Amino acid sequence: MMKFTVNVDCTPQEAREFLGLPNVQPMQERAMKQFEERLLSGMAAMSPDTILKSWMSFNPEQFGEMFKMFSGLGGAKK
């Protein structure tokens, strides 16, 4: 039995071209740009100002019910 090792010094782009694989870099760049845009828009919705505005948009009756619900989460009262 014979073993031999071949080391090839090339860039990823050169390896893809040699093996006939498609260049997916433009698609990856577009996907990452879309991901970044979605992430940043989602972070804007989670800002403290936005959260407080959504909580305070309740009418007073709903806010009172929410307060009662949260006050009951502290455990059993003695």
C-alpha atoms as one frame of an Amber mdcrd trajectory, in Angstrom:
protein
   0.000   0.000   0.000   1.297   3.420  -0.927   0.275   6.755   0.556   1.123
  10.164  -0.715   0.073  13.699   0.219  -0.413  16.638  -2.083  -0.450  20.165
  -0.707  -2.045  22.830  -2.871  -1.472  26.493  -2.101  -4.376  28.491  -3.499
  -7.041  30.961  -2.517 -10.656  29.902  -1.938 -11.592  31.636  -5.208  -8.922
  29.662  -7.104 -10.097  26.397  -5.512 -13.726  27.086  -6.513 -12.670  27.823
 -10.100 -10.492  24.712 -10.281 -13.290  22.473  -8.952 -15.914  24.161 -11.136
 -17.963  25.441  -8.200 -20.063  28.590  -8.598 -18.961  31.913  -7.142 -21.495
  32.527  -4.375 -19.833  35.634  -2.936 -22.283  38.139  -4.540 -25.244  36.124
  -3.236 -23.683  35.949   0.247 -23.127  39.715   0.255 -26.777  40.389  -0.684
 -28.018  37.924   1.943 -25.849  39.510   4.650 -27.049  42.992   3.675 -30.698
  41.868   3.957 -29.954  40.153   7.281 -28.324  43.318   8.627 -31.283  45.472
   7.519 -33.778  43.127   9.196 -31.699  42.956  12.363 -31.394  46.734  12.608
 -35.101  47.294  11.945 -35.947  44.731  14.627 -33.634  46.460  17.090 -35.433
  49.767  16.488 -38.702  48.112  17.521 -37.077  46.973  20.769 -35.885  50.415
  21.879 -36.980  51.392  25.396 -38.963  54.353  24.029 -40.932  52.137  21.652
 -41.641  49.537  24.327 -42.839  52.145  26.840 -45.027  53.838  24.228 -46.682
  50.524  23.389 -47.236  49.777  27.097 -48.614  53.236  27.825 -50.969  53.179
  24.844 -53.428  51.083  26.879 -56.512  52.786  28.141 -56.553  53.260  31.945
 -58.821  50.251  32.529 -56.461  47.916  30.675 -53.447  49.375  32.482 -55.141
  48.738  35.839 -55.813  45.125  34.895 -52.204  44.692  33.799 -50.996  46.182
  37.115 -53.199  43.752  39.052 -51.841  40.856  37.030 -48.184  41.859  37.671
 -48.788  42.518  41.364 -50.051  38.924  41.737 -46.796  37.501  40.350 -44.825
  38.349  43.489 -45.860  35.147  45.216 -48.566  34.281  47.704 -49.597  37.066
  50.050 -49.627  36.370  53.744
